[in-house]
Short mmCIF file of C-alpha atoms in Angstrom, two decimals:
data_model
loop_
_atom_site.label_atom_id
_atom_site.label_comp_id
_atom_site.label_asym_id
_atom_site.label_seq_id
_atom_site.Cartn_x
_atom_site.Cartn_y
_atom_site.Cartn_z
CA MET A 345 -26.26 23.99 -15.46
CA SER A 346 -29.87 23.64 -14.63
CA GLU A 347 -31.46 22.39 -11.24
CA GLY A 348 -32.52 19.18 -13.18
CA ASP A 349 -29.11 18.60 -14.87
CA GLU A 350 -27.31 18.98 -11.38
CA ALA A 351 -29.44 16.41 -9.76
CA ILE A 352 -28.76 13.87 -12.61
CA HIS A 353 -25.06 14.57 -12.25
CA ARG A 354 -25.26 14.14 -8.48
CA HIS A 355 -26.88 10.85 -8.86
CA TYR A 356 -24.34 9.34 -11.12
CA LEU A 357 -21.53 10.87 -9.18
CA ALA A 358 -22.84 9.48 -5.95
CA ALA A 359 -23.19 5.84 -7.66
CA CYS A 360 -19.39 6.34 -8.62
CA LEU A 361 -18.48 7.07 -5.20
CA GLU A 362 -20.13 3.81 -4.00
CA LEU A 363 -18.50 1.76 -6.74
CA ALA A 364 -14.90 3.26 -5.65
CA ARG A 365 -15.41 1.98 -2.10
CA HIS A 366 -15.33 -1.54 -3.43
CA GLY A 367 -11.49 -1.11 -3.81
CA GLU A 368 -10.90 0.07 -0.31
CA GLY A 369 -7.82 -1.63 1.12
CA ARG A 370 -6.64 -2.85 -2.22
CA THR A 371 -5.69 0.30 -4.48
CA SER A 372 -2.97 1.80 -2.47
CA PRO A 373 -0.83 3.87 -3.56
CA ASN A 374 -3.51 4.73 -6.06
CA PRO A 375 -6.85 6.35 -4.93
CA MET A 376 -10.33 4.66 -4.88
CA VAL A 377 -12.05 5.45 -8.22
CA GLY A 378 -15.43 4.47 -9.67
CA ALA A 379 -16.61 5.18 -13.19
CA MET A 380 -19.93 5.04 -15.19
CA VAL A 381 -20.65 5.57 -18.90
CA VAL A 382 -24.19 6.96 -19.48
CA LYS A 383 -25.90 7.78 -22.68
CA GLU A 384 -29.38 9.08 -23.18
CA GLY A 385 -30.21 8.41 -19.67
CA ARG A 386 -29.08 4.73 -19.75
CA ILE A 387 -26.22 3.34 -17.96
CA LEU A 388 -24.06 1.58 -20.43
CA SER A 389 -21.51 0.19 -18.24
CA GLN A 390 -19.41 0.80 -14.89
CA GLY A 391 -16.24 -0.08 -13.27
CA PHE A 392 -14.10 0.64 -10.31
CA HIS A 393 -10.23 0.45 -9.58
CA ARG A 394 -10.00 -3.01 -7.99
CA ARG A 395 -6.25 -3.07 -7.00
CA ALA A 396 -2.90 -1.57 -7.64
CA GLY A 397 -1.81 -2.50 -11.11
CA ASP A 398 -5.22 -3.46 -12.47
CA PRO A 399 -6.97 -1.30 -14.90
CA HIS A 400 -8.24 1.94 -13.72
CA ALA A 401 -11.89 2.39 -13.35
CA GLU A 402 -12.39 4.57 -16.48
CA ILE A 403 -10.61 1.98 -18.73
CA GLU A 404 -12.69 -0.85 -17.15
CA ALA A 405 -16.08 1.12 -17.86
CA LEU A 406 -15.05 2.20 -21.35
CA ALA A 407 -13.93 -1.17 -22.46
CA ALA A 408 -17.27 -2.54 -21.21
CA ALA A 409 -19.18 0.20 -23.10
CA GLY A 410 -17.00 -0.32 -26.39
CA GLU A 411 -18.27 1.48 -29.29
CA ALA A 412 -21.28 2.46 -27.34
CA ALA A 413 -19.21 5.00 -25.54
CA ARG A 414 -19.17 7.45 -28.60
CA GLY A 415 -21.07 10.54 -27.76
CA ALA A 416 -21.90 9.34 -24.10
CA VAL A 417 -21.10 10.93 -20.82
CA LEU A 418 -18.29 9.42 -18.37
CA TYR A 419 -18.98 9.83 -14.91
CA VAL A 420 -15.86 9.56 -12.51
CA ASN A 421 -15.12 10.53 -8.97
CA LEU A 422 -11.68 11.85 -9.65
CA GLU A 423 -10.06 13.66 -12.58
CA PRO A 424 -8.60 10.96 -15.08
CA CYS A 425 -4.92 10.52 -14.83
CA VAL A 426 -2.40 11.93 -17.33
CA HIS A 427 0.75 10.11 -16.08
CA HIS A 428 2.44 6.79 -16.96
CA GLY A 429 2.32 4.67 -13.67
CA LEU A 430 1.84 0.87 -13.47
CA THR A 431 -0.73 1.54 -16.10
CA PRO A 432 -1.07 4.06 -19.25
CA PRO A 433 -2.74 7.44 -18.76
CA CYS A 434 -6.54 7.18 -18.68
CA VAL A 435 -7.04 10.40 -20.70
CA GLU A 436 -5.91 8.95 -23.86
CA ALA A 437 -8.37 5.92 -23.51
CA VAL A 438 -11.12 8.59 -22.70
CA ILE A 439 -10.31 10.47 -25.72
CA ARG A 440 -10.26 7.53 -28.11
CA SER A 441 -13.64 6.38 -26.55
CA GLY A 442 -15.37 9.18 -28.06
CA VAL A 443 -17.29 10.38 -25.02
CA HIS A 444 -18.36 13.94 -25.63
CA ARG A 445 -18.29 15.05 -21.72
CA VAL A 446 -16.61 13.78 -18.53
CA VAL A 447 -18.35 14.84 -15.27
CA ALA A 448 -15.94 14.45 -12.21
CA CYS A 449 -16.09 15.25 -8.58
CA MET A 450 -12.70 16.68 -8.03
CA LEU A 451 -9.35 17.33 -9.30
CA ASP A 452 -6.62 14.66 -8.74
CA PRO A 453 -4.31 16.70 -6.29
CA ASP A 454 -1.33 14.24 -7.25
CA PRO A 455 1.35 16.86 -8.48
CA ARG A 456 1.60 14.73 -11.67
CA VAL A 457 -1.91 15.33 -12.51
CA ASN A 458 -3.61 18.36 -10.66
CA GLY A 459 -5.56 19.66 -13.74
CA ARG A 460 -3.47 18.34 -16.51
CA GLY A 461 -5.91 15.48 -17.05
CA PHE A 462 -8.79 18.01 -17.65
CA GLU A 463 -6.47 20.24 -19.85
CA ARG A 464 -5.78 17.34 -22.09
CA LEU A 465 -9.49 16.26 -22.41
CA ARG A 466 -10.38 20.05 -23.27
CA GLY A 467 -7.68 20.18 -25.68
CA ALA A 468 -9.09 17.14 -27.56
CA GLY A 469 -12.63 18.60 -27.59
CA VAL A 470 -14.18 16.94 -24.62
CA GLU A 471 -16.46 18.95 -22.34
CA ILE A 472 -15.41 19.04 -18.57
CA LEU A 473 -17.90 19.59 -15.63
CA TYR A 474 -16.45 19.10 -12.04
CA GLY A 475 -16.83 19.95 -8.46
CA LEU A 476 -20.08 18.23 -7.35
CA LEU A 477 -19.75 16.04 -4.51
CA ARG A 478 -16.20 17.28 -4.20
CA ASP A 479 -16.10 16.99 -0.23
CA GLU A 480 -17.61 13.60 -0.33
CA ALA A 481 -14.91 12.51 -3.03
CA ALA A 482 -12.01 14.30 -0.76
CA ARG A 483 -13.19 12.38 2.13
CA LEU A 484 -13.50 8.92 0.34
CA ASN A 485 -9.85 9.25 -0.59
CA GLU A 486 -8.42 11.28 2.26
CA LYS A 487 -5.53 9.03 2.84
CA PHE A 488 -4.42 9.64 -0.87
CA VAL A 489 -5.04 13.14 -0.62
CA LYS A 490 -2.93 13.50 2.53
CA PHE A 491 0.01 11.53 1.02
CA VAL A 492 0.10 13.12 -2.41
CA THR A 493 0.15 16.55 -0.85
CA THR A 494 2.31 16.16 2.04
CA GLY A 495 4.35 13.17 1.41
CA ARG A 496 3.29 11.63 4.63
CA PRO A 497 0.90 8.80 5.55
CA PHE A 498 -2.73 9.47 6.90
CA VAL A 499 -2.66 8.35 10.52
CA THR A 500 -5.50 6.88 12.49
CA LEU A 501 -5.43 6.13 16.13
CA LYS A 502 -7.37 3.15 17.11
CA ALA A 503 -8.24 1.78 20.47
CA GLY A 504 -10.60 -0.39 22.25
CA MET A 505 -11.32 1.07 25.59
CA THR A 506 -13.89 1.13 28.72
CA LEU A 507 -16.29 3.77 29.43
CA ASP A 508 -13.53 5.63 31.60
CA GLY A 509 -10.95 5.39 28.78
CA ARG A 510 -9.12 2.39 30.03
CA ILE A 511 -7.26 0.00 27.78
CA ALA A 512 -5.97 -2.50 30.08
CA THR A 513 -6.02 -3.40 34.09
CA ALA A 514 -3.20 -2.32 36.17
CA ALA A 515 -1.64 -5.73 35.59
CA GLY A 516 -1.79 -5.36 31.90
CA GLU A 517 -4.67 -7.72 30.97
CA SER A 518 -6.74 -6.33 28.07
CA ARG A 519 -8.07 -9.31 26.24
CA TRP A 520 -10.76 -8.76 25.75
CA ILE A 521 -12.26 -5.54 26.63
CA THR A 522 -14.59 -5.20 23.43
CA SER A 523 -17.11 -7.58 21.98
CA PRO A 524 -16.38 -10.13 18.95
CA GLU A 525 -18.30 -7.97 16.70
CA ALA A 526 -15.87 -4.95 17.57
CA ARG A 527 -12.98 -6.97 16.91
CA THR A 528 -14.18 -7.91 13.53
CA GLU A 529 -14.75 -4.24 12.61
CA ALA A 530 -11.21 -3.60 13.96
CA HIS A 531 -9.83 -5.92 11.28
CA ARG A 532 -11.77 -4.36 8.71
CA LEU A 533 -10.08 -0.94 9.82
CA ARG A 534 -6.58 -2.65 9.28
CA ALA A 535 -7.61 -3.77 5.95
CA ALA A 536 -8.34 -0.39 4.93
CA HIS A 537 -4.83 0.89 5.90
CA ASP A 538 -1.49 0.16 4.42
CA ALA A 539 0.34 -0.47 7.82
CA ILE A 540 -0.23 -1.23 11.51
CA LEU A 541 1.79 0.33 14.15
CA VAL A 542 2.50 -0.49 17.92
CA GLY A 543 4.93 0.06 20.60
CA VAL A 544 7.26 -2.83 21.61
CA GLY A 545 5.44 -2.79 24.84
CA THR A 546 2.33 -4.13 23.02
CA ILE A 547 4.58 -6.86 21.42
CA LEU A 548 6.02 -7.74 24.71
CA ALA A 549 2.76 -8.00 26.62
CA ASP A 550 0.39 -9.47 23.97
CA ASP A 551 2.49 -11.06 21.30
CA PRO A 552 0.12 -10.13 18.62
CA ARG A 553 0.26 -11.18 14.97
CA LEU A 554 -0.83 -7.91 13.55
CA THR A 555 -2.63 -9.22 10.53
CA ALA A 556 -5.95 -8.49 8.94
CA ARG A 557 -6.77 -12.13 8.91
CA ALA A 558 -10.44 -11.59 8.72
CA TRP A 559 -9.75 -10.09 5.19
CA PRO A 560 -7.94 -12.75 3.37
CA GLY A 561 -5.20 -11.46 0.70
CA LYS A 562 -4.67 -8.34 2.63
CA SER A 563 -0.91 -7.66 3.51
CA LEU A 564 0.01 -5.30 6.01
CA VAL A 565 3.16 -3.60 6.76
CA ARG A 566 3.82 -4.01 10.53
CA VAL A 567 5.57 -1.26 12.36
CA ILE A 568 7.05 -1.67 15.61
CA LEU A 569 8.51 1.27 17.62
CA ASP A 570 11.46 -0.18 19.69
CA SER A 571 13.92 2.42 20.64
CA ARG A 572 15.98 -0.10 22.67
CA LEU A 573 15.60 -3.29 20.37
CA ARG A 574 13.67 -5.43 22.87
CA THR A 575 11.57 -7.07 20.26
CA PRO A 576 12.00 -10.81 20.76
CA THR A 577 13.15 -12.50 17.59
CA GLY A 578 10.37 -15.10 18.04
CA ALA A 579 7.70 -12.58 18.07
CA ARG A 580 4.67 -13.68 16.01
CA ALA A 581 4.62 -10.15 14.38
CA LEU A 582 7.80 -11.01 12.56
CA SER A 583 6.38 -14.21 10.96
CA GLY A 584 5.37 -12.48 7.79
CA GLU A 585 2.29 -14.96 7.61
CA ASP A 586 0.39 -12.47 5.28
CA GLY A 587 3.29 -11.75 3.09
CA GLY A 588 3.70 -8.38 4.80
CA LYS A 589 7.02 -6.79 5.82
CA THR A 590 7.74 -5.60 9.43
CA LEU A 591 9.74 -2.46 10.02
CA ILE A 592 11.30 -2.06 13.53
CA TYR A 593 12.11 1.64 14.30
CA THR A 594 14.98 1.95 16.96
CA GLY A 595 17.15 4.69 18.31
CA THR A 596 20.17 2.58 19.12
CA GLY A 597 23.08 1.98 17.20
CA LYS A 598 23.58 -1.26 15.12
CA GLY A 599 24.58 -4.35 17.31
CA PRO A 600 24.05 -8.01 17.64
CA GLN A 601 20.36 -8.07 18.03
CA HIS A 602 19.90 -5.76 15.02
CA HIS A 603 21.37 -8.46 12.78
CA VAL A 604 19.51 -11.33 14.28
CA LEU A 605 16.21 -9.53 13.76
CA GLU A 606 17.04 -9.00 10.18
CA LYS A 607 17.83 -12.59 9.76
CA ARG A 608 14.02 -13.11 9.94
CA ALA A 609 12.47 -12.88 6.16
CA GLY A 610 10.76 -9.66 5.68
CA VAL A 611 12.14 -7.67 8.72
CA GLU A 612 14.10 -4.57 8.41
CA VAL A 613 15.43 -2.61 11.33
CA VAL A 614 15.37 1.21 10.74
CA GLU A 615 17.60 3.51 13.04
CA VAL A 616 15.85 6.95 13.53
CA ALA A 617 16.85 9.95 15.73
CA GLY A 618 15.57 9.81 19.29
CA ALA A 619 13.54 12.23 20.98
CA GLU A 620 13.22 13.22 24.68
CA THR A 621 10.43 10.68 25.30
CA GLY A 622 11.67 8.09 22.74
CA LEU A 623 11.78 7.92 19.16
CA ASP A 624 11.26 10.90 16.91
CA LEU A 625 7.93 10.31 15.42
CA GLU A 626 8.24 12.93 12.64
CA ALA A 627 11.32 11.00 11.35
CA VAL A 628 9.25 7.60 11.91
CA PHE A 629 6.47 8.90 9.52
CA THR A 630 8.31 10.65 7.07
CA ASP A 631 10.31 7.57 6.52
CA LEU A 632 6.94 5.77 6.12
CA GLY A 633 5.86 8.14 3.61
CA LYS A 634 9.24 7.71 1.65
CA ARG A 635 8.28 3.98 1.38
CA ARG A 636 4.80 5.02 -0.15
CA ILE A 637 2.81 3.91 2.63
CA LEU A 638 -0.27 6.18 2.39
CA SER A 639 -2.01 5.04 5.74
CA VAL A 640 -1.03 3.79 9.12
CA LEU A 641 -3.26 2.47 11.88
CA VAL A 642 -1.83 3.10 15.39
CA GLU A 643 -3.22 0.48 17.82
CA GLY A 644 -1.12 1.34 20.79
CA GLY A 645 -0.49 0.94 23.59
CA GLY A 646 -1.52 4.03 25.54
CA GLY A 647 1.91 5.58 25.59
CA VAL A 648 2.31 5.33 21.89
CA LEU A 649 -1.38 6.40 21.29
CA GLY A 650 -0.51 9.33 23.28
CA SER A 651 2.84 10.19 21.91
CA VAL A 652 1.38 10.23 18.47
CA LEU A 653 -1.45 12.49 19.67
CA ARG A 654 0.97 14.87 21.16
CA SER A 655 3.33 14.84 18.06
CA ARG A 656 0.31 16.19 16.06
CA SER A 657 0.85 13.48 13.51
CA ALA A 658 -2.66 11.89 13.85
CA ASP A 659 -5.53 12.69 11.47
CA ALA A 660 -8.22 10.58 12.77
CA VAL A 661 -9.45 8.52 15.78
CA ALA A 662 -11.26 5.15 15.78
CA LEU A 663 -12.47 4.41 19.49
CA PHE A 664 -14.28 1.20 20.37
CA ILE A 665 -16.15 2.00 23.67
CA ALA A 666 -17.09 -1.18 25.70
CA PRO A 667 -19.64 -0.68 28.52
CA LYS A 668 -17.41 -1.41 31.35
CA ILE A 669 -15.43 0.32 33.90
CA LEU A 670 -11.97 -0.47 35.32
CA GLY A 671 -11.49 2.54 37.50
CA GLY A 672 -8.09 4.06 38.93
CA GLY A 673 -4.86 2.40 38.41
CA SER A 674 -5.61 0.67 35.29
CA LYS A 675 -3.75 2.02 31.85
CA GLY A 676 -5.53 4.83 29.93
CA VAL A 677 -5.83 4.95 26.23
CA PHE A 678 -3.70 8.40 25.86
CA ASP A 679 -1.25 7.90 28.68
CA GLY A 680 1.43 9.47 26.61
CA PHE A 681 -0.61 12.79 26.15
CA ALA A 682 -1.28 15.25 28.85
CA ALA A 683 -3.01 18.54 27.95
CA ALA A 684 -1.82 21.53 30.19
CA GLY A 685 -5.26 22.95 30.01
CA LEU A 686 -8.62 22.86 28.46
CA SER A 687 -7.49 25.22 25.75
CA ASP A 688 -4.68 22.84 24.89
CA ALA A 689 -7.07 19.72 24.51
CA GLU A 690 -7.33 18.00 21.30
CA SER A 691 -10.51 18.39 19.59
CA ILE A 692 -12.39 15.96 17.58
CA HIS A 693 -14.52 17.25 14.73
CA GLU A 694 -16.81 15.70 12.06
CA TRP A 695 -17.48 12.90 14.79
CA SER A 696 -20.19 10.11 14.59
CA TRP A 697 -20.83 7.18 16.46
CA ARG A 698 -22.62 3.68 15.95
CA PRO A 699 -23.24 0.61 17.73
CA VAL A 700 -20.77 -2.40 16.96
CA GLY A 701 -22.15 -5.45 19.07
CA GLU A 702 -22.60 -4.36 22.29
CA ASP A 703 -20.04 -1.53 22.16
CA LEU A 704 -19.85 1.87 20.48
CA LEU A 705 -17.48 2.97 17.62
CA VAL A 706 -16.78 6.84 17.93
CA GLU A 707 -14.91 7.96 14.78
CA GLY A 708 -13.55 11.63 14.22
CA ARG A 709 -11.18 13.75 12.62
CA LEU A 710 -8.12 15.64 14.21
CA GLY A 711 -6.61 18.81 12.95
CA SER A 712 -8.02 21.28 10.81
CA PRO A 713 -11.56 20.32 9.56
CA ASP A 714 -10.87 21.78 6.08
CA THR A 715 -7.44 20.11 5.13
CA ALA A 716 -8.52 17.48 2.92
CA ARG A 717 -11.15 19.87 1.15
CA ALA A 718 -8.51 22.65 0.84
CA ALA A 719 -6.16 20.32 -0.88
CA ALA A 720 -8.96 18.91 -3.18
CA CYS A 721 -9.73 22.29 -4.21
CA SER A 722 -6.12 23.67 -4.90
CA LEU A 723 -6.64 24.98 -8.40
CA ASP A 724 -10.18 26.45 -7.70
#
């Protein structure tokens, strides 16, 4: 591949990645995918996967191109699927379209695909080129990559905090530490995930709705960690106002409160094993994975955020930092986590920051820096 050809391929693949982003928060349990049909240097059509159950990006782009796609190049950020799901396999439509080449960023790490899509296309005489912008593509779909390679959801720890790492006063007052702009951005983060998780302490203190109401049409699964079933039956998180389900994880045996809570529509009480400091978070996230929940936004409080951090279940952080100081006695953002020494501290990598209103949003990744890339490159 010449330098000029590589630059052209990178240009169109970058455009596919931008197209794919339009489906953020709507495609789960599918990945975000964008596609373009290009012929003789001219874009014939483009498409993206809009929501689960809708046509995939390749189908949308090829349908728009029609007969003109014959002999063209299909650009797509992810290997076309070869399995039946809510929609038929994309590879068959690609073959029928008559495109002579498919240029993609990465293999689909889903075990049902993982190279089989490319093999089917090659067998039908379609040229295959992939690997350019692979890291960017893996990052775009990191929630999907984590889920299909481990069976567990991608977990983001989110908090609004002061400069000294406090999320509430000693009396529990926390509204509002961050700016209106930060709260709007927090709702965007909610909309980009499948579920939102809090502890029962947050339910009792704030009675939050736990919705992404700034993004109409988005339904969230609400997850409440409640080892002793103290969630009030009238809690706003149980209302199901956005059509989403509420899962209450508890370690207690089934009793009267269990049945009262489940009388609320869309509420399910799930028993899991207990741990020394509460619920077994490994069991909680494993169960969420079995329910095909690809991503979870953990919003606290400090005990829950710290416990998830301590359990090594978290993949990313999103911390909104307000220009305020609360000082000693107030509640810390990771009160459930305590490193024994500096060598035991959790490190944030690939981190970035940007202003949101009068606050700063600091984002970064936990765990191995190469996890997503390793999964994406499993057949290389």
